[in-house]
Structures are given as C-alpha cells and as structure tokens.
Amino acid sequence: MLQIRYPQRRDSGFYECQVSTTPPIGHSMYLSVVEPITIIIGEPDMYIYKGSTINLTCVVKHSPEPPPAIYWTHNSQEINYDSPRGGVSVITEKGDVTTSYLLIQRANTPDSGKYTCNPSNANLKTVVVHVLNGEHPAAIQYGGQLRLQYPVSVFLLSVVVTLIGS
Ligand SMILES: *[C@@H]1O[C@H](CO)[C@@H](O)[C@H](O)[C@H]1NC(C)=O
C-alpha cells in the first residue's frame, strides 16, 4: 500500500506498482491532486449604484466534492438573512462547480465594504463593494466588465437550491 500524506499538486502523475518477476509485471495509474479554488466574479472591487441590487457570485472549482457549506460575511460579520434590513438572500447551487449568489436589494451606503465568501472546504475570497451615491434608472454594476442589471422585482427569500452533480 502506497500512502502519500499531505499531497501537493507536484505529486500528480503516474504511479506504478511492479512485481519483480521475469518478466516484471506491473500496474500503473494516474493520480491527480487537485486544489479547490474560489473566485468572486468582479473581484477585487465592485461599483454599484445606490438602489440597485448587489449580486455577488462566488464560484468554487476543482473541489473533489461540493463544499458542505458556504458562509458569507460583510465586514467580518456573518450575514444575517433575517435582519430588519430585509432583501438579503443567498442561493447556492452545488455540483462539480458550486456557485453561491448573494443578493442584496436596494443597495445603500451601509452596504459598502468587504464581502467574503468562505466555502467550508476551500480558500475564502473577498470583494470590496462600493455603493455609489446617486440613483441610476437601470443600475449599472461594474466589475471588470460593464453590464446592465435590471431591478429584481421578485422578493427572494433564502432559498438553497441543491443540484447533486454527476
Ligand atoms: C447574478 O449574476 C449571475 C452572473 O454573475 C447571473 O447568472 C445571475 O442570474 C444573477 N442573479 C440575479 C438575481 O440577478
């Protein structure tokens, strides 16, 4: 039995077990060491107009199994989805690639700050949200590329969608 403790990516490759008969017999297999990665679309900075919906998308890739949980924090405080503020919800879709969407409706100045996506089995990632003063009819969300975002009229409650992958 071959055991590799604390595997690193460089341990990936073909491993062969040989028996020293004549001729030698063996069996080889490929070991792939993966490292989960976490991305927040639009990081490190997102600029959002006051009154629009903040949509933070956190993606976890290369995880041998979906993260059992993904926690979101705002300025190091765990986000309370039942706060009097209202309009804060999270949707997590688990699979080969797990995606968690944090939606904050009617963005206001106190919603600015550091948001962290913390999957229970992968590195955390942080994005800084800047809520810009001044209303904009069709709120523009800027994060690397410009895109239009329409106001979400449906009030989303905390919904967890679980799609079992493979
Ligand atoms: C949030 O953004 C993602 C893409 O980053 C998009 O697929 C999703 O539909 C958006 N959700 C809402 C409610 O706007």
PDB file of C-alpha atoms and ligand atoms in Angstrom:
ATOM      1  CA  MET A   1       0.000   0.000   0.000  1.00  0.00           C
ATOM      2  CA  LEU A   2       1.395   3.376  -1.003  1.00  0.00           C
ATOM      3  CA  GLN A   3       0.279   6.271   1.135  1.00  0.00           C
ATOM      4  CA  ILE A   4       1.010   9.920   0.417  1.00  0.00           C
ATOM      5  CA  ARG A   5       0.455  12.253   3.315  1.00  0.00           C
ATOM      6  CA  TYR A   6      -0.129  15.984   2.684  1.00  0.00           C
ATOM      7  CA  PRO A   7      -0.288  15.561  -1.105  1.00  0.00           C
ATOM      8  CA  GLN A   8       0.809  18.533  -3.194  1.00  0.00           C
ATOM      9  CA  ARG A   9      -0.004  19.291  -6.807  1.00  0.00           C
ATOM     10  CA  ARG A  10       3.514  18.197  -7.786  1.00  0.00           C
ATOM     11  CA  ASP A  11       2.614  14.683  -6.550  1.00  0.00           C
ATOM     12  CA  SER A  12       0.255  14.328  -9.535  1.00  0.00           C
ATOM     13  CA  GLY A  13       1.344  11.834 -12.179  1.00  0.00           C
ATOM     14  CA  PHE A  14       1.638   8.169 -12.989  1.00  0.00           C
ATOM     15  CA  TYR A  15       2.384   5.725 -10.192  1.00  0.00           C
ATOM     16  CA  GLU A  16       3.317   2.147 -10.943  1.00  0.00           C
ATOM     17  CA  CYS A  17       3.396  -0.876  -8.706  1.00  0.00           C
ATOM     18  CA  GLN A  18       5.823  -3.509 -10.003  1.00  0.00           C
ATOM     19  CA  VAL A  19       6.373  -7.135  -9.065  1.00  0.00           C
ATOM     20  CA  SER A  20       9.925  -8.322  -9.779  1.00  0.00           C
ATOM     21  CA  THR A  21       9.026 -11.453 -11.677  1.00  0.00           C
ATOM     22  CA  THR A  22      10.672 -12.259 -15.010  1.00  0.00           C
ATOM     23  CA  PRO A  23       9.367 -10.583 -16.974  1.00  0.00           C
ATOM     24  CA  PRO A  24       8.323  -7.913 -14.411  1.00  0.00           C
ATOM     25  CA  ILE A  25       4.613  -7.295 -14.131  1.00  0.00           C
ATOM     26  CA  GLY A  26       3.089  -4.058 -13.004  1.00  0.00           C
ATOM     27  CA  HIS A  27       0.073  -1.879 -12.878  1.00  0.00           C
ATOM     28  CA  SER A  28       0.082   1.872 -13.234  1.00  0.00           C
ATOM     29  CA  MET A  29      -2.481   4.517 -12.520  1.00  0.00           C
ATOM     30  CA  TYR A  30      -2.697   8.280 -12.724  1.00  0.00           C
ATOM     31  CA  LEU A  31      -3.091  10.321  -9.567  1.00  0.00           C
ATOM     32  CA  SER A  32      -4.463  13.816  -9.947  1.00  0.00           C
ATOM     33  CA  VAL A  33      -4.020  16.120  -6.937  1.00  0.00           C
ATOM     34  CA  VAL A  34      -6.476  18.979  -7.146  1.00  0.00           C
ATOM     35  CA  GLU A  35      -6.700  22.182  -5.159  1.00  0.00           C
ATOM     36  CA  PRO A  36     -10.093  23.851  -4.856  1.00  0.00           C
ATOM     37  CA  ILE A  37     -10.172  27.466  -5.989  1.00  0.00           C
ATOM     38  CA  THR A  38     -12.639  30.167  -5.016  1.00  0.00           C
ATOM     39  CA  ILE A  39     -13.487  33.122  -7.259  1.00  0.00           C
ATOM     40  CA  ILE A  40     -15.853  36.044  -6.762  1.00  0.00           C
ATOM     41  CA  ILE A  41     -16.882  37.453 -10.120  1.00  0.00           C
ATOM     42  CA  GLY A  42     -15.831  41.103 -10.335  1.00  0.00           C
ATOM     43  CA  GLU A  43     -13.235  40.950  -7.533  1.00  0.00           C
ATOM     44  CA  PRO A  44     -11.340  42.761  -6.125  1.00  0.00           C
ATOM     45  CA  ASP A  45     -13.659  45.808  -6.447  1.00  0.00           C
ATOM     46  CA  MET A  46     -17.275  46.256  -7.477  1.00  0.00           C
ATOM     47  CA  TYR A  47     -19.020  49.584  -8.025  1.00  0.00           C
ATOM     48  CA  ILE A  48     -22.772  49.621  -7.622  1.00  0.00           C
ATOM     49  CA  TYR A  49     -25.309  52.405  -7.817  1.00  0.00           C
ATOM     50  CA  LYS A  50     -27.442  53.124  -4.794  1.00  0.00           C
ATOM     51  CA  GLY A  51     -30.858  51.476  -5.084  1.00  0.00           C
ATOM     52  CA  SER A  52     -29.755  48.668  -7.365  1.00  0.00           C
ATOM     53  CA  THR A  53     -29.248  45.006  -6.489  1.00  0.00           C
ATOM     54  CA  ILE A  54     -25.839  43.822  -5.391  1.00  0.00           C
ATOM     55  CA  ASN A  55     -25.300  40.389  -6.916  1.00  0.00           C
ATOM     56  CA  LEU A  56     -22.144  38.724  -5.627  1.00  0.00           C
ATOM     57  CA  THR A  57     -21.314  35.448  -7.371  1.00  0.00           C
ATOM     58  CA  CYS A  58     -18.884  33.096  -5.669  1.00  0.00           C
ATOM     59  CA  VAL A  59     -17.637  30.082  -7.644  1.00  0.00           C
ATOM     60  CA  VAL A  60     -15.802  27.067  -6.172  1.00  0.00           C
ATOM     61  CA  LYS A  61     -13.977  24.903  -8.715  1.00  0.00           C
ATOM     62  CA  HIS A  62     -11.739  21.813  -8.607  1.00  0.00           C
ATOM     63  CA  SER A  63     -13.239  20.585  -5.376  1.00  0.00           C
ATOM     64  CA  PRO A  64     -13.379  16.765  -5.155  1.00  0.00           C
ATOM     65  CA  GLU A  65     -16.785  17.163  -3.524  1.00  0.00           C
ATOM     66  CA  PRO A  66     -19.078  20.191  -3.266  1.00  0.00           C
ATOM     67  CA  PRO A  67     -18.398  22.369  -0.216  1.00  0.00           C
ATOM     68  CA  PRO A  68     -20.783  21.289   2.562  1.00  0.00           C
ATOM     69  CA  ALA A  69     -21.403  24.956   3.349  1.00  0.00           C
ATOM     70  CA  ILE A  70     -20.551  28.427   2.035  1.00  0.00           C
ATOM     71  CA  TYR A  71     -20.571  31.287   4.514  1.00  0.00           C
ATOM     72  CA  TRP A  72     -20.799  34.946   3.545  1.00  0.00           C
ATOM     73  CA  THR A  73     -19.604  37.804   5.733  1.00  0.00           C
ATOM     74  CA  HIS A  74     -19.874  41.586   5.443  1.00  0.00           C
ATOM     75  CA  ASN A  75     -17.017  43.488   7.139  1.00  0.00           C
ATOM     76  CA  SER A  76     -16.146  40.260   9.032  1.00  0.00           C
ATOM     77  CA  GLN A  77     -19.689  39.892  10.416  1.00  0.00           C
ATOM     78  CA  GLU A  78     -21.699  36.838   9.423  1.00  0.00           C
ATOM     79  CA  ILE A  79     -24.599  37.951   7.237  1.00  0.00           C
ATOM     80  CA  ASN A  80     -27.988  37.750   8.882  1.00  0.00           C
ATOM     81  CA  TYR A  81     -30.595  36.854   6.276  1.00  0.00           C
ATOM     82  CA  ASP A  82     -33.475  37.710   8.640  1.00  0.00           C
ATOM     83  CA  SER A  83     -32.255  41.180   9.646  1.00  0.00           C
ATOM     84  CA  PRO A  84     -34.714  44.086   9.751  1.00  0.00           C
ATOM     85  CA  ARG A  85     -32.921  45.462   6.673  1.00  0.00           C
ATOM     86  CA  GLY A  86     -34.582  42.763   4.544  1.00  0.00           C
ATOM     87  CA  GLY A  87     -33.926  41.996   0.899  1.00  0.00           C
ATOM     88  CA  VAL A  88     -30.841  39.882   1.554  1.00  0.00           C
ATOM     89  CA  SER A  89     -30.827  36.349   0.217  1.00  0.00           C
ATOM     90  CA  VAL A  90     -28.442  33.625  -0.857  1.00  0.00           C
ATOM     91  CA  ILE A  91     -28.831  30.928  -3.492  1.00  0.00           C
ATOM     92  CA  THR A  92     -26.317  28.091  -3.601  1.00  0.00           C
ATOM     93  CA  GLU A  93     -26.161  25.572  -6.439  1.00  0.00           C
ATOM     94  CA  LYS A  94     -23.944  22.626  -5.617  1.00  0.00           C
ATOM     95  CA  GLY A  95     -22.285  20.470  -8.242  1.00  0.00           C
ATOM     96  CA  ASP A  96     -18.929  19.850  -9.939  1.00  0.00           C
ATOM     97  CA  VAL A  97     -18.733  23.631  -9.833  1.00  0.00           C
ATOM     98  CA  THR A  98     -20.530  25.167  -6.874  1.00  0.00           C
ATOM     99  CA  THR A  99     -21.940  28.671  -7.186  1.00  0.00           C
ATOM    100  CA  SER A 100     -23.314  30.823  -4.403  1.00  0.00           C
ATOM    101  CA  TYR A 101     -25.135  34.066  -5.205  1.00  0.00           C
ATOM    102  CA  LEU A 102     -25.528  36.701  -2.508  1.00  0.00           C
ATOM    103  CA  LEU A 103     -28.241  39.153  -3.476  1.00  0.00           C
ATOM    104  CA  ILE A 104     -28.727  42.436  -1.640  1.00  0.00           C
ATOM    105  CA  GLN A 105     -31.603  44.501  -2.886  1.00  0.00           C
ATOM    106  CA  ARG A 106     -31.885  48.298  -2.757  1.00  0.00           C
ATOM    107  CA  ALA A 107     -28.172  48.855  -2.108  1.00  0.00           C
ATOM    108  CA  ASN A 108     -27.407  51.693   0.261  1.00  0.00           C
ATOM    109  CA  THR A 109     -24.209  53.271   1.628  1.00  0.00           C
ATOM    110  CA  PRO A 110     -24.006  50.990   4.717  1.00  0.00           C
ATOM    111  CA  ASP A 111     -23.922  48.001   2.324  1.00  0.00           C
ATOM    112  CA  SER A 112     -20.470  49.109   1.133  1.00  0.00           C
ATOM    113  CA  GLY A 113     -17.452  47.267   2.397  1.00  0.00           C
ATOM    114  CA  LYS A 114     -15.731  43.918   2.369  1.00  0.00           C
ATOM    115  CA  TYR A 115     -17.719  40.819   1.463  1.00  0.00           C
ATOM    116  CA  THR A 116     -16.133  37.427   1.958  1.00  0.00           C
ATOM    117  CA  CYS A 117     -17.220  34.109   0.525  1.00  0.00           C
ATOM    118  CA  ASN A 118     -15.946  31.318   2.751  1.00  0.00           C
ATOM    119  CA  PRO A 119     -16.532  27.754   1.494  1.00  0.00           C
ATOM    120  CA  SER A 120     -16.053  25.164   4.253  1.00  0.00           C
ATOM    121  CA  ASN A 121     -13.522  23.165   2.196  1.00  0.00           C
ATOM    122  CA  ALA A 122     -11.764  25.798   0.063  1.00  0.00           C
ATOM    123  CA  ASN A 123      -9.972  29.123   0.359  1.00  0.00           C
ATOM    124  CA  LEU A 124     -12.014  32.197   1.086  1.00  0.00           C
ATOM    125  CA  LYS A 125     -12.261  35.159  -1.272  1.00  0.00           C
ATOM    126  CA  THR A 126     -13.047  38.814  -0.657  1.00  0.00           C
ATOM    127  CA  VAL A 127     -14.567  41.549  -2.799  1.00  0.00           C
ATOM    128  CA  VAL A 128     -14.876  45.216  -1.858  1.00  0.00           C
ATOM    129  CA  VAL A 129     -18.249  46.718  -2.761  1.00  0.00           C
ATOM    130  CA  HIS A 130     -18.524  50.466  -3.281  1.00  0.00           C
ATOM    131  CA  VAL A 131     -22.078  51.777  -3.284  1.00  0.00           C
ATOM    132  CA  LEU A 132     -22.046  54.961  -5.335  1.00  0.00           C
ATOM    133  CA  ASN A 133     -24.165  57.907  -4.388  1.00  0.00           C
ATOM    134  CA  GLY A 134     -26.730  58.988  -6.902  1.00  0.00           C
ATOM    135  CA  GLU A 135     -29.510  56.858  -8.286  1.00  0.00           C
ATOM    136  CA  HIS A 136     -29.369  55.307 -11.690  1.00  0.00           C
ATOM    137  CA  PRO A 137     -32.528  54.109 -13.501  1.00  0.00           C
ATOM    138  CA  ALA A 138     -31.072  50.901 -14.915  1.00  0.00           C
ATOM    139  CA  ALA A 139     -28.426  50.241 -12.324  1.00  0.00           C
ATOM    140  CA  ILE A 140     -25.018  49.543 -13.704  1.00  0.00           C
ATOM    141  CA  GLN A 141     -22.875  47.039 -11.941  1.00  0.00           C
ATOM    142  CA  TYR A 142     -19.229  47.421 -12.770  1.00  0.00           C
ATOM    143  CA  GLY A 143     -16.922  44.542 -12.117  1.00  0.00           C
ATOM    144  CA  GLY A 144     -14.175  44.144 -14.669  1.00  0.00           C
ATOM    145  CA  GLN A 145     -16.682  44.464 -17.479  1.00  0.00           C
ATOM    146  CA  LEU A 146     -19.690  46.676 -17.774  1.00  0.00           C
ATOM    147  CA  ARG A 147     -23.081  45.121 -17.750  1.00  0.00           C
ATOM    148  CA  LEU A 148     -26.633  46.266 -17.233  1.00  0.00           C
ATOM    149  CA  GLN A 149     -28.613  44.886 -14.408  1.00  0.00           C
ATOM    150  CA  TYR A 150     -32.359  45.298 -14.176  1.00  0.00           C
ATOM    151  CA  PRO A 151     -34.084  45.772 -10.857  1.00  0.00           C
ATOM    152  CA  VAL A 152     -35.243  42.493  -9.371  1.00  0.00           C
ATOM    153  CA  SER A 153     -38.938  42.837  -8.662  1.00  0.00           C
ATOM    154  CA  VAL A 154     -39.375  39.406  -7.139  1.00  0.00           C
ATOM    155  CA  PHE A 155     -38.580  39.334  -3.462  1.00  0.00           C
ATOM    156  CA  LEU A 156     -36.327  36.357  -2.980  1.00  0.00           C
ATOM    157  CA  LEU A 157     -36.376  34.535   0.294  1.00  0.00           C
ATOM    158  CA  SER A 158     -33.426  32.466   1.437  1.00  0.00           C
ATOM    159  CA  VAL A 159     -33.516  29.607  -0.989  1.00  0.00           C
ATOM    160  CA  VAL A 160     -30.979  26.869  -1.207  1.00  0.00           C
ATOM    161  CA  VAL A 161     -31.095  25.012  -4.481  1.00  0.00           C
ATOM    162  CA  THR A 162     -29.150  21.802  -4.370  1.00  0.00           C
ATOM    163  CA  LEU A 163     -28.255  20.165  -7.615  1.00  0.00           C
ATOM    164  CA  ILE A 164     -26.400  16.965  -6.951  1.00  0.00           C
ATOM    165  CA  GLY A 165     -23.698  16.776  -9.551  1.00  0.00           C
ATOM    166  CA  SER A 166     -22.706  13.704 -11.557  1.00  0.00           C
TER     167      SER A 166
HETATM  168  C1  LIG B   1     -26.336  37.246 -10.631  1.00  0.00           C
HETATM  169  O1  LIG B   1     -25.213  37.232 -11.513  1.00  0.00           O
HETATM  170  C2  LIG B   1     -25.025  35.991 -12.186  1.00  0.00           C
HETATM  171  C3  LIG B   1     -23.800  36.107 -13.071  1.00  0.00           C
HETATM  172  O2  LIG B   1     -22.724  36.600 -12.405  1.00  0.00           O
HETATM  173  C4  LIG B   1     -26.239  35.636 -13.005  1.00  0.00           C
HETATM  174  O3  LIG B   1     -26.061  34.385 -13.603  1.00  0.00           O
HETATM  175  C5  LIG B   1     -27.478  35.613 -12.101  1.00  0.00           C
HETATM  176  O4  LIG B   1     -28.622  35.394 -12.895  1.00  0.00           O
HETATM  177  C6  LIG B   1     -27.615  36.937 -11.367  1.00  0.00           C
HETATM  178  N1  LIG B   1     -28.750  36.864 -10.466  1.00  0.00           N
HETATM  179  C7  LIG B   1     -29.680  37.827 -10.389  1.00  0.00           C
HETATM  180  C8  LIG B   1     -30.845  37.551  -9.498  1.00  0.00           C
HETATM  181  O5  LIG B   1     -29.560  38.873 -10.994  1.00  0.00           O
END
